[in-house]
mmCIF file of C-alpha atoms and ligand atoms in Angstrom:
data_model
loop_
_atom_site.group_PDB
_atom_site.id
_atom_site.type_symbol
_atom_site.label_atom_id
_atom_site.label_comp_id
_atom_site.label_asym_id
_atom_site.label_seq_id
_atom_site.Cartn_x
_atom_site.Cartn_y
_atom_site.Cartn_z
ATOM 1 C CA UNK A 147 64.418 33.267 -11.744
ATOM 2 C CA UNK A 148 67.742 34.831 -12.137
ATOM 3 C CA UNK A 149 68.129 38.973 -12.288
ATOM 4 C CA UNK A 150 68.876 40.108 -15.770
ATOM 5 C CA UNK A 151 72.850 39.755 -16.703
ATOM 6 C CA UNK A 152 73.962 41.772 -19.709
ATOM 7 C CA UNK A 153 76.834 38.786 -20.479
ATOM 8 C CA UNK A 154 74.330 36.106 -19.998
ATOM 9 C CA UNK A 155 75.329 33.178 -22.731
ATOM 10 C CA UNK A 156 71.597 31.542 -24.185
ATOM 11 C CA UNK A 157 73.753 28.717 -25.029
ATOM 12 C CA UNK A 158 75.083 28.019 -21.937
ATOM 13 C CA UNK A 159 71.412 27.789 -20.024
ATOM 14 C CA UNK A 160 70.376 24.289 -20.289
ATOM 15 C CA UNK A 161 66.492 24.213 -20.372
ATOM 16 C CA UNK A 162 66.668 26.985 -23.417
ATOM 17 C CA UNK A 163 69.076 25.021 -25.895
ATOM 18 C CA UNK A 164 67.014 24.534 -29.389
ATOM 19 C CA UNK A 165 67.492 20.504 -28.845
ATOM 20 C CA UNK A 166 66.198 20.598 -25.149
ATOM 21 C CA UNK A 167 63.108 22.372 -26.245
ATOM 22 C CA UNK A 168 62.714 20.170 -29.091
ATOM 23 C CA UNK A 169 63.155 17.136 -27.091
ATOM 24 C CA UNK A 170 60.710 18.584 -24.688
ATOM 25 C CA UNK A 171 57.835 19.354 -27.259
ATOM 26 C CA UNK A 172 58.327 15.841 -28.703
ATOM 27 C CA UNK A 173 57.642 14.380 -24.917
ATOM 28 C CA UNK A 174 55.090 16.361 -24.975
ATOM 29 C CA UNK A 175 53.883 15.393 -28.211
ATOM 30 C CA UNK A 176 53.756 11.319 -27.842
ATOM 31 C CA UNK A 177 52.257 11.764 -24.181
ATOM 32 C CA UNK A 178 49.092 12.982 -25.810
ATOM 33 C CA UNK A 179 49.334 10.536 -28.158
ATOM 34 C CA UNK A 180 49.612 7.918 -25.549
ATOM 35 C CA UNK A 181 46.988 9.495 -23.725
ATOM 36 C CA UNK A 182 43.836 6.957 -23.947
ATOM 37 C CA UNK A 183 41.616 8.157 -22.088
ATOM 38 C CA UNK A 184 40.566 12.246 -21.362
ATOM 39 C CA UNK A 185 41.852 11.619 -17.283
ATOM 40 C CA UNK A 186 45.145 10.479 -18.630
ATOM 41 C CA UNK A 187 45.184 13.419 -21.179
ATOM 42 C CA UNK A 188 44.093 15.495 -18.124
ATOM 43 C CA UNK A 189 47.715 14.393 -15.954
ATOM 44 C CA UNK A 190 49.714 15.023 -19.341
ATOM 45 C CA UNK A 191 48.413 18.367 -20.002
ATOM 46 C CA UNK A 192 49.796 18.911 -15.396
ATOM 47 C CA UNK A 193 52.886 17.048 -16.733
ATOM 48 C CA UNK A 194 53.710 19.064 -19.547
ATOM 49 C CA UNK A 195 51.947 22.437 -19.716
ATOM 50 C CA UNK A 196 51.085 23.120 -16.068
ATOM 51 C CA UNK A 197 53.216 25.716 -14.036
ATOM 52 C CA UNK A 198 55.733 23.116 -13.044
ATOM 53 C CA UNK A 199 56.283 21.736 -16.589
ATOM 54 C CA UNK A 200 59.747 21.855 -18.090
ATOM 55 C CA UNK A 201 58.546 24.492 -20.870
ATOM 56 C CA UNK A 202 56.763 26.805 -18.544
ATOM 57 C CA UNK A 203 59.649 26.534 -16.272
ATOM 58 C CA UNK A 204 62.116 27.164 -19.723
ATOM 59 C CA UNK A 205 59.794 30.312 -20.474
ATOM 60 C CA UNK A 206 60.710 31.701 -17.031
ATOM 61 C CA UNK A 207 64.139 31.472 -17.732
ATOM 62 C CA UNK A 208 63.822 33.875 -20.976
ATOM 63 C CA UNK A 209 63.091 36.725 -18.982
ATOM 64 C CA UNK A 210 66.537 36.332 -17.139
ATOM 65 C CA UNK A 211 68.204 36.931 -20.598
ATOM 66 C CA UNK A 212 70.016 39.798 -21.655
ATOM 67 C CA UNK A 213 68.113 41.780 -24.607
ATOM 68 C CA UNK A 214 69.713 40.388 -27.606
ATOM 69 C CA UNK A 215 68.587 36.479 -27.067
ATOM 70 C CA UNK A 216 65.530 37.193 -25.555
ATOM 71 C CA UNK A 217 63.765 36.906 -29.094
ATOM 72 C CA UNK A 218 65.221 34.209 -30.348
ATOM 73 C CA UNK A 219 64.811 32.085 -27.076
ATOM 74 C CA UNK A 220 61.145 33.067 -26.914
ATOM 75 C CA UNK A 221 60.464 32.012 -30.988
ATOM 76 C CA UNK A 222 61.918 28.308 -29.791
ATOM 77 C CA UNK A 223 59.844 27.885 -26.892
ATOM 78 C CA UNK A 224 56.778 30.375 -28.241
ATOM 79 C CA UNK A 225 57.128 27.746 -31.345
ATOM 80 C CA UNK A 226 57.103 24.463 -29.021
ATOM 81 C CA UNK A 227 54.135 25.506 -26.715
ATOM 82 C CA UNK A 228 52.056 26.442 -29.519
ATOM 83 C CA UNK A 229 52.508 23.050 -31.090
ATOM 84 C CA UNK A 230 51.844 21.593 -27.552
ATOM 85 C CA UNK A 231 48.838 23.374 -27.466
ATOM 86 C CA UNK A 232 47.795 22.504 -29.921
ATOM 87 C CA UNK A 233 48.321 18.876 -30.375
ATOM 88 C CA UNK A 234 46.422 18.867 -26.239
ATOM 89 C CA UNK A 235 43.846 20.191 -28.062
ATOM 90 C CA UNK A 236 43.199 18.010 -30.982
ATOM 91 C CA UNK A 237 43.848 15.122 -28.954
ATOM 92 C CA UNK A 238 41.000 16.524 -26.396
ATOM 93 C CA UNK A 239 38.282 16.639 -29.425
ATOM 94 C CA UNK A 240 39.557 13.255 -30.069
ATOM 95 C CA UNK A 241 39.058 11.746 -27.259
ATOM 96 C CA UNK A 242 36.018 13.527 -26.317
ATOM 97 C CA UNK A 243 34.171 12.634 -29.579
ATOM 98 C CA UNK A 244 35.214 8.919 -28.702
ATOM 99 C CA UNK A 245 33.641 9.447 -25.302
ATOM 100 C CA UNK A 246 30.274 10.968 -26.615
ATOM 101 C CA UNK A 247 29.896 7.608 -28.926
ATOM 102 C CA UNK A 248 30.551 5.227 -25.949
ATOM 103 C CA UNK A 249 27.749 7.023 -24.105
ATOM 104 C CA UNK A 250 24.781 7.183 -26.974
ATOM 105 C CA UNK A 251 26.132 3.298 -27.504
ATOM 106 C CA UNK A 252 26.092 2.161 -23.899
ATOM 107 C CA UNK A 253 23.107 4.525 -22.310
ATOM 108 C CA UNK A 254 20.954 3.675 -25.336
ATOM 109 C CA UNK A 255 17.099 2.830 -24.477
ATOM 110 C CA UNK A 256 15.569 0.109 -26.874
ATOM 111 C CA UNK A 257 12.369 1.404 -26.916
ATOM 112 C CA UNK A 258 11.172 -1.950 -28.801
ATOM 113 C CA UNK A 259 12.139 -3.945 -25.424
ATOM 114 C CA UNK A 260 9.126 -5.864 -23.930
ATOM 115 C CA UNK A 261 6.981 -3.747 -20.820
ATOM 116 C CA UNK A 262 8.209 -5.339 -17.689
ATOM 117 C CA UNK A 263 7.377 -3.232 -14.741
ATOM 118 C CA UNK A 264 6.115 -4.173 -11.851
ATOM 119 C CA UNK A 265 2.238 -3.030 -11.771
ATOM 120 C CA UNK A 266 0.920 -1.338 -9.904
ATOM 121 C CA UNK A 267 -1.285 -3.602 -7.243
ATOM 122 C CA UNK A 268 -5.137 -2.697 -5.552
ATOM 123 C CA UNK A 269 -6.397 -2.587 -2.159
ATOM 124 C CA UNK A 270 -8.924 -5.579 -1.479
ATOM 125 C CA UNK A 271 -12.294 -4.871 -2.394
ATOM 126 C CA UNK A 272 -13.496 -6.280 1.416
ATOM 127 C CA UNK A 273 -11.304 -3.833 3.010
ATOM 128 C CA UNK A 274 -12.825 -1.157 1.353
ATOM 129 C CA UNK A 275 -15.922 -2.268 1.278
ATOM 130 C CA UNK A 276 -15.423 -2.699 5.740
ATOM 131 C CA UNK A 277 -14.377 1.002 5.478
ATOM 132 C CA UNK A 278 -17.250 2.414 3.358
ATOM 133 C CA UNK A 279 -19.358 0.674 5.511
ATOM 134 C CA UNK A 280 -17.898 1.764 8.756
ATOM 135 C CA UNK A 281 -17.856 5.591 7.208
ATOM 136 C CA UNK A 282 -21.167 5.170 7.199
ATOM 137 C CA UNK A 283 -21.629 4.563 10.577
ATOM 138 C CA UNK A 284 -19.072 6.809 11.827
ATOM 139 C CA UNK A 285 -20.707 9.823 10.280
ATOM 140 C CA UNK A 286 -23.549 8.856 12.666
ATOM 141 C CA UNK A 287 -21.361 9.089 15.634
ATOM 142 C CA UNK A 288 -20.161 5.468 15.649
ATOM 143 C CA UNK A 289 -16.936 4.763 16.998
ATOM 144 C CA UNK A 290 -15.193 1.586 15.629
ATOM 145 C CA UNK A 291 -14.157 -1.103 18.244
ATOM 146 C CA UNK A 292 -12.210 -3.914 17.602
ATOM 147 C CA UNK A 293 -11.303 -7.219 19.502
ATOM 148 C CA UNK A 294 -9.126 -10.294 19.653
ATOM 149 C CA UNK A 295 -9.471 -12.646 17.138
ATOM 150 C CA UNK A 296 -8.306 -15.467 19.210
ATOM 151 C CA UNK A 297 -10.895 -15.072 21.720
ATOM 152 C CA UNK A 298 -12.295 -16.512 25.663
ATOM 153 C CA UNK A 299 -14.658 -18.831 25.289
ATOM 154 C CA UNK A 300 -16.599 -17.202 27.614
ATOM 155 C CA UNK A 301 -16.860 -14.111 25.627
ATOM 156 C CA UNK A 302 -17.453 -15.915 22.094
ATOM 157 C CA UNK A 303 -20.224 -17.878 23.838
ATOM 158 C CA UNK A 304 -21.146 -17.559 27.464
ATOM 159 C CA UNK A 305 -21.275 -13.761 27.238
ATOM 160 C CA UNK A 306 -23.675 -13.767 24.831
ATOM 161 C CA UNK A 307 -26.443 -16.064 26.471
ATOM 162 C CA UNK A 308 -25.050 -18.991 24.586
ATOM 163 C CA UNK A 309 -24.080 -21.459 27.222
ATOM 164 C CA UNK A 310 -22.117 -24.396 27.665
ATOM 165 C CA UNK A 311 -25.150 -26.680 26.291
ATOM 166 C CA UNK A 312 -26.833 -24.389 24.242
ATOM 167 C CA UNK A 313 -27.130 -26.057 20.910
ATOM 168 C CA UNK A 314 -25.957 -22.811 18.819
ATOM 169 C CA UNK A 315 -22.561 -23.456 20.441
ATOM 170 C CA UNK A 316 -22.270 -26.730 18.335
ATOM 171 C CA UNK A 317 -23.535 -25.204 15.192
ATOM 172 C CA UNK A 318 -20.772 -22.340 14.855
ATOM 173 C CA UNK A 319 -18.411 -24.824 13.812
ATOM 174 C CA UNK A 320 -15.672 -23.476 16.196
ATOM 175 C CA UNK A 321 -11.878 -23.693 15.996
ATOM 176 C CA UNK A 322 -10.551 -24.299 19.574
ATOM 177 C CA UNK A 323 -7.197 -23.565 20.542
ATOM 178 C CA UNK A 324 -5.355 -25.952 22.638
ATOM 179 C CA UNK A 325 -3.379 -25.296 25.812
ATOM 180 C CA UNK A 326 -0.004 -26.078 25.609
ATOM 181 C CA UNK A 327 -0.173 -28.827 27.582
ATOM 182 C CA UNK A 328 -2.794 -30.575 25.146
ATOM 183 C CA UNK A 329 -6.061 -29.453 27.078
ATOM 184 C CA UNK A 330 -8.326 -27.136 26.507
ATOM 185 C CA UNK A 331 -7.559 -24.272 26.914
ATOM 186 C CA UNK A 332 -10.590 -21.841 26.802
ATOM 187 C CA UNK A 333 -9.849 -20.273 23.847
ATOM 188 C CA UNK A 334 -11.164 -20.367 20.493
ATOM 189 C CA UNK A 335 -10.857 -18.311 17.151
ATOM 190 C CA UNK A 336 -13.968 -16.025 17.159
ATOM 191 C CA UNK A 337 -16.862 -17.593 15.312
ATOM 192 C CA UNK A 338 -18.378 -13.669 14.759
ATOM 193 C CA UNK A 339 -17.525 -10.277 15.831
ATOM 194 C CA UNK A 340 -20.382 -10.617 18.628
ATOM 195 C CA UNK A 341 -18.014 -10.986 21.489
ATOM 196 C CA UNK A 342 -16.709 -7.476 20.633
ATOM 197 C CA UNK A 343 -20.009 -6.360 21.678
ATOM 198 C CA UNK A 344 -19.379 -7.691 24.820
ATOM 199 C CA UNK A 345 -16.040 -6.093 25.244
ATOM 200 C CA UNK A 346 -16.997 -2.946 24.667
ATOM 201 C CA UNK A 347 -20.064 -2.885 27.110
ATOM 202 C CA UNK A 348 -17.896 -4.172 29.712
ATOM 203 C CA UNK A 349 -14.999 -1.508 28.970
ATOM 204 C CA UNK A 350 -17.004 1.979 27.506
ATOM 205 C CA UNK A 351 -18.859 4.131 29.422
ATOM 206 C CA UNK A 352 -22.558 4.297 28.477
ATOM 207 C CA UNK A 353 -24.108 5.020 26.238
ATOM 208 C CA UNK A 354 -22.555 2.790 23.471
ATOM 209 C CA UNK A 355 -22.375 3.478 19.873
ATOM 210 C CA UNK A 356 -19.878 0.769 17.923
ATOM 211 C CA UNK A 357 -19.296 -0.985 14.312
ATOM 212 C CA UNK A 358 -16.935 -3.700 14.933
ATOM 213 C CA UNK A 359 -15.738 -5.049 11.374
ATOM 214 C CA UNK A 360 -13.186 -7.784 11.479
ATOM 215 C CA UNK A 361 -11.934 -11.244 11.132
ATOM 216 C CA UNK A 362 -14.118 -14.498 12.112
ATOM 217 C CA UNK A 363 -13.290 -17.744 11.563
ATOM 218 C CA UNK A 364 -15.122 -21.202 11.020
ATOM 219 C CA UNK A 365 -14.217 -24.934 10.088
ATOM 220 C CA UNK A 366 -15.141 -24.766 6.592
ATOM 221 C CA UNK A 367 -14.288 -26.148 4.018
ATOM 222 C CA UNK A 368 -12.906 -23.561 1.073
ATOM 223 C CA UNK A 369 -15.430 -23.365 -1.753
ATOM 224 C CA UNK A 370 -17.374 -20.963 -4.083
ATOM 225 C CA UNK A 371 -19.741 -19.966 -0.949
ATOM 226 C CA UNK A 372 -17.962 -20.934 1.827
ATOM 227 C CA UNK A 373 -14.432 -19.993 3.232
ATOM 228 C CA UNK A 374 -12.813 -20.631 6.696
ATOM 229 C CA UNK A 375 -11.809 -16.832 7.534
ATOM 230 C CA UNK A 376 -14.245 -14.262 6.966
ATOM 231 C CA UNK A 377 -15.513 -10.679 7.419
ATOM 232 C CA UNK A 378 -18.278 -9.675 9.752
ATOM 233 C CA UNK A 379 -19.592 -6.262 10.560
ATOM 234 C CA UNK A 380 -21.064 -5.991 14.155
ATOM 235 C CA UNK A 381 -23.216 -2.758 15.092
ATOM 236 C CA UNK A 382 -23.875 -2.111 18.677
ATOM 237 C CA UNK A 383 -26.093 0.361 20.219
ATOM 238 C CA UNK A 384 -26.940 0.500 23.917
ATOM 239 C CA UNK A 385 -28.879 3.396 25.647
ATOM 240 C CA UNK A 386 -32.019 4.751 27.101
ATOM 241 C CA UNK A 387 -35.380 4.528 25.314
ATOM 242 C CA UNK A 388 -34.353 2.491 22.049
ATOM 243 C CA UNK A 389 -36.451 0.465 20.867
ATOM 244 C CA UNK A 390 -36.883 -1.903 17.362
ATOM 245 C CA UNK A 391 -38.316 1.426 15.514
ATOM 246 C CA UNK A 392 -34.776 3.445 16.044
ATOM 247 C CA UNK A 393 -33.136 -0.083 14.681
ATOM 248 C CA UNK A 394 -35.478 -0.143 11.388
ATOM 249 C CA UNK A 395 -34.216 3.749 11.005
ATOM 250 C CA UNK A 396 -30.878 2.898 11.328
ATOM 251 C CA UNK A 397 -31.020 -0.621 8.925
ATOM 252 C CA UNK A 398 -32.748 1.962 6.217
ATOM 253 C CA UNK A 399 -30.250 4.870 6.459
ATOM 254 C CA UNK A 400 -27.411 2.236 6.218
ATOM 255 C CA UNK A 401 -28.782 0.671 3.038
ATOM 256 C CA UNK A 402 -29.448 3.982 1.350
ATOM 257 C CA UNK A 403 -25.908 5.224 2.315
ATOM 258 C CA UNK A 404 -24.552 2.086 0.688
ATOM 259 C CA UNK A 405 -26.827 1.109 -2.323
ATOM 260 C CA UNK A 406 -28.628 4.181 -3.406
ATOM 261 C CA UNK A 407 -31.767 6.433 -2.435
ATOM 262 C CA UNK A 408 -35.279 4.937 -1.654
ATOM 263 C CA UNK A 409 -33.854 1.480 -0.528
ATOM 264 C CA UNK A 410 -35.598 0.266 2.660
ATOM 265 C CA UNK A 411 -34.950 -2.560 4.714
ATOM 266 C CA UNK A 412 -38.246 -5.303 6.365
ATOM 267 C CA UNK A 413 -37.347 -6.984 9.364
ATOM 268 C CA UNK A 414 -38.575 -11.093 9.462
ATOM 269 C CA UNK A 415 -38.904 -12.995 13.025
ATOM 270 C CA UNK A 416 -35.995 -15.435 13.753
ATOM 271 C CA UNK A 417 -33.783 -16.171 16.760
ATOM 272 C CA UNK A 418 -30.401 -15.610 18.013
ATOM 273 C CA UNK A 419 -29.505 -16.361 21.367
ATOM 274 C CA UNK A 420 -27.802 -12.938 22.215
ATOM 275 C CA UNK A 421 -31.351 -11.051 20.837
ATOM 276 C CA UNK A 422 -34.579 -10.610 21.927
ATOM 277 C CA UNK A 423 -36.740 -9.846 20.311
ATOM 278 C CA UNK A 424 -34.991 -10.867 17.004
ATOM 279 C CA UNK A 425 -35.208 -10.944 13.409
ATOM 280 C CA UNK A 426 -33.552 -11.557 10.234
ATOM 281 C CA UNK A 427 -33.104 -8.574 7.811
ATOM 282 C CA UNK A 428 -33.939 -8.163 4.180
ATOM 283 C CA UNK A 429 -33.557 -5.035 1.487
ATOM 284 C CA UNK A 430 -35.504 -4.812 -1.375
ATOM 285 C CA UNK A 431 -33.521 -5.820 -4.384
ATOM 286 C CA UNK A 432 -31.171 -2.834 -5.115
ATOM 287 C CA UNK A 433 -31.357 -4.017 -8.832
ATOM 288 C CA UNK A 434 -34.887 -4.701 -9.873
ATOM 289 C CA UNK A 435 -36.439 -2.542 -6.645
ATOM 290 C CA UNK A 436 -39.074 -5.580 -6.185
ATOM 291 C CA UNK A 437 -40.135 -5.294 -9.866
ATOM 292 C CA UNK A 438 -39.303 -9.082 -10.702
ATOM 293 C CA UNK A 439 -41.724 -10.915 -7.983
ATOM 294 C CA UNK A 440 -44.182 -12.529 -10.029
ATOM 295 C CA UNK A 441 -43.163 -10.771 -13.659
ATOM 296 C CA UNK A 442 -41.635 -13.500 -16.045
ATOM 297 C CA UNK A 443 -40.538 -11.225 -18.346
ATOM 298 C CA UNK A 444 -38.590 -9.066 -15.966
ATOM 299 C CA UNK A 445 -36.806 -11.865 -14.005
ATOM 300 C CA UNK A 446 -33.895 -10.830 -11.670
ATOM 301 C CA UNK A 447 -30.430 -13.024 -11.007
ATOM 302 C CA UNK A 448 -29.377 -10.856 -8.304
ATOM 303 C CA UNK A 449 -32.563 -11.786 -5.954
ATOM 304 C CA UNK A 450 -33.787 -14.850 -7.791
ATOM 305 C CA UNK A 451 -36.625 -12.450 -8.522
ATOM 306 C CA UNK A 452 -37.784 -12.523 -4.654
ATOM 307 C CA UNK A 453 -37.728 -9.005 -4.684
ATOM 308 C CA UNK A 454 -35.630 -8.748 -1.369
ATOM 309 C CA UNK A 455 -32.021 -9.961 -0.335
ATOM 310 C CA UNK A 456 -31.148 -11.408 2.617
ATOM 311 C CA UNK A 457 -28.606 -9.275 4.455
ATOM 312 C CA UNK A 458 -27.920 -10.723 7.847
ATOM 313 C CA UNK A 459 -29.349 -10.531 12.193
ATOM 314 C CA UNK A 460 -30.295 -8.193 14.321
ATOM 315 C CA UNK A 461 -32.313 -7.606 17.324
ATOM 316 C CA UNK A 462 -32.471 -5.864 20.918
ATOM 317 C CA UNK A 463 -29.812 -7.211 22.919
ATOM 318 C CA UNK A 464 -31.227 -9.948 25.358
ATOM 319 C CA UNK A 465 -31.562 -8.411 29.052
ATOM 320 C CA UNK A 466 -29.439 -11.369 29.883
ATOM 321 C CA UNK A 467 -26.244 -10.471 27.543
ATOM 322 C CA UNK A 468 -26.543 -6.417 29.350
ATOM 323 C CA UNK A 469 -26.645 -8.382 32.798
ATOM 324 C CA UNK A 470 -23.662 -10.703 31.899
ATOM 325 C CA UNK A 471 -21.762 -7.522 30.594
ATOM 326 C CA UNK A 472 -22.910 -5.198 33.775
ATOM 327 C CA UNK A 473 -25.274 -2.736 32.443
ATOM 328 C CA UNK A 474 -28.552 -2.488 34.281
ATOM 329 C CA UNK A 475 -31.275 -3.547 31.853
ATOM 330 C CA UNK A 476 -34.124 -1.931 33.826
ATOM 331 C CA UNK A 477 -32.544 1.664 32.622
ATOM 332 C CA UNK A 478 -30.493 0.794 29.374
ATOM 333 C CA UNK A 479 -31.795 -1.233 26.394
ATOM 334 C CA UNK A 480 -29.947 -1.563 22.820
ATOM 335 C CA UNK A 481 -29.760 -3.009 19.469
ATOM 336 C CA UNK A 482 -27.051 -5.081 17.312
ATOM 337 C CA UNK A 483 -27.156 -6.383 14.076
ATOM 338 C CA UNK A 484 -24.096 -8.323 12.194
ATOM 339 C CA UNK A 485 -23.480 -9.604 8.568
ATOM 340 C CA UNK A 486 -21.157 -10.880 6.543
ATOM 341 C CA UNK A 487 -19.043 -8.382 4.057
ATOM 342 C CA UNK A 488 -18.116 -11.096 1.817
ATOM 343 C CA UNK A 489 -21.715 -12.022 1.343
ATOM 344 C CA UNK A 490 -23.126 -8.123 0.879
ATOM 345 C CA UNK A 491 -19.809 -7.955 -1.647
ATOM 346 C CA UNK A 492 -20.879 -11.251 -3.546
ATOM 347 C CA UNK A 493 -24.400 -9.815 -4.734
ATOM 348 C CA UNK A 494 -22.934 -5.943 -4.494
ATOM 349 C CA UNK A 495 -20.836 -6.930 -7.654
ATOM 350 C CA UNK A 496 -21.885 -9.907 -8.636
ATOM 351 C CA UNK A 497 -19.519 -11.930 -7.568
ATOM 352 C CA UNK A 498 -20.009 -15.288 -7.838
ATOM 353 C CA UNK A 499 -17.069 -17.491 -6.484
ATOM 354 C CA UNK A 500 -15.587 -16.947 -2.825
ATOM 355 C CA UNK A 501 -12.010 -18.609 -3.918
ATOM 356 C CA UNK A 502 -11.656 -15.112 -5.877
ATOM 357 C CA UNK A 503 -11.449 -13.351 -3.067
ATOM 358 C CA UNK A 504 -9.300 -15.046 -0.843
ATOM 359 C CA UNK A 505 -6.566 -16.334 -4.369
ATOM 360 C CA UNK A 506 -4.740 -12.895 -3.631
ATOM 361 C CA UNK A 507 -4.842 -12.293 -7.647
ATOM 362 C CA UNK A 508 -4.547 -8.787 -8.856
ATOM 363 C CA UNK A 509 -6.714 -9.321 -11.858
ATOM 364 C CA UNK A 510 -9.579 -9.681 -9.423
ATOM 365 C CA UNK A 511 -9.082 -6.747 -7.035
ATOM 366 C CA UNK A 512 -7.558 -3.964 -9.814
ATOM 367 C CA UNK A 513 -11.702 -3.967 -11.465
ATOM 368 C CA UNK A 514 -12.798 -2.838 -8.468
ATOM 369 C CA UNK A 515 -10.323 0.269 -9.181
ATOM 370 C CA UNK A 516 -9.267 3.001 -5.945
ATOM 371 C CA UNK A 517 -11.007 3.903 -2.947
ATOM 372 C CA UNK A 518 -9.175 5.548 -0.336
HETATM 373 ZN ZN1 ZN B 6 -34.023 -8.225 -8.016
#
């Protein structure tokens, strides 16, 4: 900016001539116009009204003006910037108002569209079934142990006083694994959860106190009651002084922590190889409570009005399973009983097709709602 000069000439400074500032408003003007878009109005507004524009540097110039043309130079470019102004401005509400339509067009929500999200899935009704079960146990002072699935022969079978020609080893319809040169190769996918027994009494420190739920496998065929992978629980109790009655105890507690108060459990002889003495274990129908047996007018699907349901084994552990697994049977003595959580689940909720449980379809699992 130049000092103030009394003979300064208005006419003779360039940027200040009426036409220049004119010319300049009109650039002005039709860049605005041009502008389609608010960023492009954004770098015309820099362009033409910003500190370094050609009017704001033609208003500096004013002040370098002697007195007398000082007024008439600011009218002219006071006159041009207003109309700048405001032609930046309408051209901002115009573009702006086209901006707001493009949004409610393009961020619009058709509420009318069809409901396609993903729903939500369900935990499996055996796993939480397993863990209910194993709470149970836990809250007793359980611990839960857990084994291989592909499994030694020796501690599927041999372990548990079934030997090489023992005829229950032919009746578990075992999957063996083969070696990888074609033989065999001692390993087989578990047939129960048994063997876990095994493990732990040759890895925990007496006394013993386990539930082993898990994964057993058998070669059968898939239908409504039978399914080649299923779910065992395994209970396991080893220490001084038990005896059948502190089994019972335990079998009644279990069933009243799982299907209500006053159940009770009877115990019926049988054999297992890896029990002795051993039995097979009932509760009384959690439905009818025993009302059913010999009542035609009250008859009961869920125990074929028996009165009792057949829930799986149990026994004392043979002396010759706590010798094969090192604890001295003269001092220690135990008990173990096993069933099958797809079973217990199956007359639990009335379930009456195995293929539902395996088929992975949400409609069956979401019924049986959240349990965490
Ligand atoms: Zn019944």
């Amino acid at each position: 900016m130049s000092a103030p000069n009394k003979s300064y000439d208005p006419v003779e400074v360039e940027a200040l001539k009426p036409e220049e500032i004119e010319r300049l408003r009109d650039e002005a003007l039709a860049a605005f116009a041009a502008a389609d878009s608010l960023d492009a109005l954004h770098e015309a507004k820099v362009a033409h009204t910003g500190p370094a524009s050609p009017l704001s540097l033609a208003n500096r110039e004013i002040g370098a003006l002697p007195p007398h043309a000082k007024a008439d130079a600011g009218k002219r470019v006071g006159m041009a910037r207003g109309a700048v102004n405001k032609a930046l401005a309408a051209r901002q509400g115009e573009l702006e108002a086209d901006r707001d339509a493009r949004v409610l067009v393009e961020e619009a929500v058709d509420v009318t569209l069809p409901y396609d999200r993903v729903p939500a899935g369900a935990r499996h009704p055996l796993t939480t079934l397993s863990e209910r079960i194993e709470d149970v146990f836990v809250a007793m002072g359980y611990e839960v142990a857990e084994g291989p699935e592909a499994e030694a022969e020796w501690f599927n079978f041999d372990a548990l006083n079934i030997g090489p020609d023992h005829p229950a080893r032919s009746e578990h319809d075992t999957f063996f694994v083969r070696g990888a040169d074609g033989a065999d190769s001692g390993v087989v996918l578990r047939t129960h959860t048994s063997p876990v027994q095994a493990r732990s009494m040759l890895t925990r420190e007496l006394p013993i106190y386990v539930i082993c739920p898990g994964r057993v496998y058998r070669t059968d065929e898939l239908d409504a009651t039978h399914t080649p992978v299923f779910h065992q629980v395994e209970l396991l109790a080893i220490d001084e002084g038990l005896t059948m009655a502190d089994l019972k105890g335990t079998l009644d507690h279990m069933v009243q922590m799982l299907f209500g108060e006053g159940m009770k459990t009877r115990l019926r002889p049988n054999f297992f190889p890896f029990t002795e003495p051993s039995a097979e274990m009932d509760m009384v129908c959690y439905v009818c409570r025993g009302a059913s047996v010999g009542n035609p007018d009250r008859p009961c699907r869920t125990c074929s009005s028996e009165g009792w349901i057949e829930l799986g084994g149990c026994g004392m552990v043979n002396r010759r399973v706590l010798v094969a697994c090192g604890v001295d049977p003269e001092k220690y003595s135990g008990f173990a009983f096993g069933f099958g959580i797809e079973r217990m689940l199956m007359f639990r909720h009335n379930v009456e097709d195995m293929r539902d449980m395996v088929e992975g379809d949400v409609r069956f699992t979401r019924p049986f709602g959240m349990e965490i």
